[in-house]
């Protein structure tokens, strides 16, 4: 699913870059000073969009890894709690006495 997000994000960034290139082509017919200024801003906008796309992709990958490790830790802690409860039943100790001994 994370790969699908990345693909759709990349394709949307690609579509915006294609749109910007069309705008740049239109601006090339403008007078030199006006066209250069608009071209300069459009290039910075395109670079900004590409950087934001990369940042979003890195953040989504990081969040995916973080949530996966949280799920694994939660499963591990659940197994640990089950095993400790099982040991308490075997020894005949209650939860409160073990808690106070800790």
GROMACS .gro file of C-alpha atoms in nm:
model
  102
    1UNK     CA    1   0.000   0.000   0.000
    2UNK     CA    2   0.289   0.233   0.074
    3UNK     CA    3   0.420   0.175  -0.278
    4UNK     CA    4   0.082   0.268  -0.422
    5UNK     CA    5   0.086   0.594  -0.226
    6UNK     CA    6   0.434   0.670  -0.356
    7UNK     CA    7   0.330   0.597  -0.713
    8UNK     CA    8   0.021   0.815  -0.697
    9UNK     CA    9   0.223   1.092  -0.533
   10UNK     CA   10   0.492   1.067  -0.798
   11UNK     CA   11   0.234   1.067  -1.077
   12UNK     CA   12   0.063   1.374  -0.931
   13UNK     CA   13   0.400   1.548  -0.903
   14UNK     CA   14   0.469   1.445  -1.263
   15UNK     CA   15   0.135   1.588  -1.376
   16UNK     CA   16   0.210   1.918  -1.204
   17UNK     CA   17   0.552   1.931  -1.368
   18UNK     CA   18   0.393   1.867  -1.710
   19UNK     CA   19   0.142   2.144  -1.639
   20UNK     CA   20   0.423   2.378  -1.537
   21UNK     CA   21   0.619   2.298  -1.852
   22UNK     CA   22   0.312   2.393  -2.057
   23UNK     CA   23   0.286   2.719  -1.866
   24UNK     CA   24   0.656   2.781  -1.924
   25UNK     CA   25   0.609   2.724  -2.296
   26UNK     CA   26   0.328   2.981  -2.295
   27UNK     CA   27   0.542   3.227  -2.099
   28UNK     CA   28   0.822   3.198  -2.352
   29UNK     CA   29   0.604   3.400  -2.592
   30UNK     CA   30   0.584   3.688  -2.342
   31UNK     CA   31   0.822   3.986  -2.356
   32UNK     CA   32   1.172   3.898  -2.239
   33UNK     CA   33   1.169   4.060  -1.892
   34UNK     CA   34   0.823   3.935  -1.797
   35UNK     CA   35   0.887   3.587  -1.933
   36UNK     CA   36   1.218   3.549  -1.749
   37UNK     CA   37   1.070   3.655  -1.416
   38UNK     CA   38   0.776   3.416  -1.453
   39UNK     CA   39   1.011   3.142  -1.573
   40UNK     CA   40   1.230   3.196  -1.265
   41UNK     CA   41   0.932   3.170  -1.027
   42UNK     CA   42   0.792   2.867  -1.208
   43UNK     CA   43   1.123   2.684  -1.184
   44UNK     CA   44   1.141   2.753  -0.811
   45UNK     CA   45   0.782   2.636  -0.773
   46UNK     CA   46   0.856   2.315  -0.965
   47UNK     CA   47   1.168   2.251  -0.755
   48UNK     CA   48   0.969   2.320  -0.439
   49UNK     CA   49   0.700   2.072  -0.545
   50UNK     CA   50   0.962   1.809  -0.619
   51UNK     CA   51   1.126   1.864  -0.279
   52UNK     CA   52   0.789   1.851  -0.101
   53UNK     CA   53   0.709   1.528  -0.286
   54UNK     CA   54   1.037   1.373  -0.169
   55UNK     CA   55   0.980   1.491   0.188
   56UNK     CA   56   0.627   1.350   0.189
   57UNK     CA   57   0.750   1.017   0.052
   58UNK     CA   58   1.022   0.996   0.319
   59UNK     CA   59   0.776   1.086   0.596
   60UNK     CA   60   0.521   0.831   0.479
   61UNK     CA   61   0.791   0.561   0.467
   62UNK     CA   62   0.908   0.660   0.816
   63UNK     CA   63   0.552   0.653   0.952
   64UNK     CA   64   0.496   0.312   0.790
   65UNK     CA   65   0.808   0.173   0.961
   66UNK     CA   66   0.715   0.339   1.290
   67UNK     CA   67   0.362   0.195   1.293
   68UNK     CA   68   0.492  -0.148   1.189
   69UNK     CA   69   0.744  -0.153   1.472
   70UNK     CA   70   0.476  -0.030   1.715
   71UNK     CA   71   0.252  -0.321   1.610
   72UNK     CA   72   0.539  -0.566   1.658
   73UNK     CA   73   0.622  -0.420   2.000
   74UNK     CA   74   0.259  -0.435   2.101
   75UNK     CA   75   0.242  -0.801   1.998
   76UNK     CA   76   0.563  -0.871   2.191
   77UNK     CA   77   0.431  -0.697   2.504
   78UNK     CA   78   0.103  -0.886   2.472
   79UNK     CA   79   0.290  -1.216   2.457
   80UNK     CA   80   0.502  -1.110   2.754
   81UNK     CA   81   0.192  -1.023   2.958
   82UNK     CA   82   0.034  -1.356   2.868
   83UNK     CA   83   0.347  -1.548   2.972
   84UNK     CA   84   0.379  -1.358   3.300
   85UNK     CA   85   0.011  -1.426   3.380
   86UNK     CA   86   0.069  -1.793   3.302
   87UNK     CA   87   0.372  -1.801   3.536
   88UNK     CA   88   0.169  -1.632   3.810
   89UNK     CA   89  -0.098  -1.899   3.776
   90UNK     CA   90   0.165  -2.172   3.800
   91UNK     CA   91   0.326  -2.028   4.111
   92UNK     CA   92  -0.005  -1.942   4.275
   93UNK     CA   93   0.096  -1.581   4.337
   94UNK     CA   94  -0.151  -1.299   4.291
   95UNK     CA   95  -0.081  -0.999   4.072
   96UNK     CA   96  -0.072  -0.759   4.367
   97UNK     CA   97   0.200  -0.946   4.560
   98UNK     CA   98   0.422  -0.964   4.256
   99UNK     CA   99   0.361  -0.596   4.188
  100UNK     CA  100   0.465  -0.496   4.539
  101UNK     CA  101   0.775  -0.714   4.524
  102UNK     CA  102   0.891  -0.538   4.210
   0.00000   0.00000   0.00000
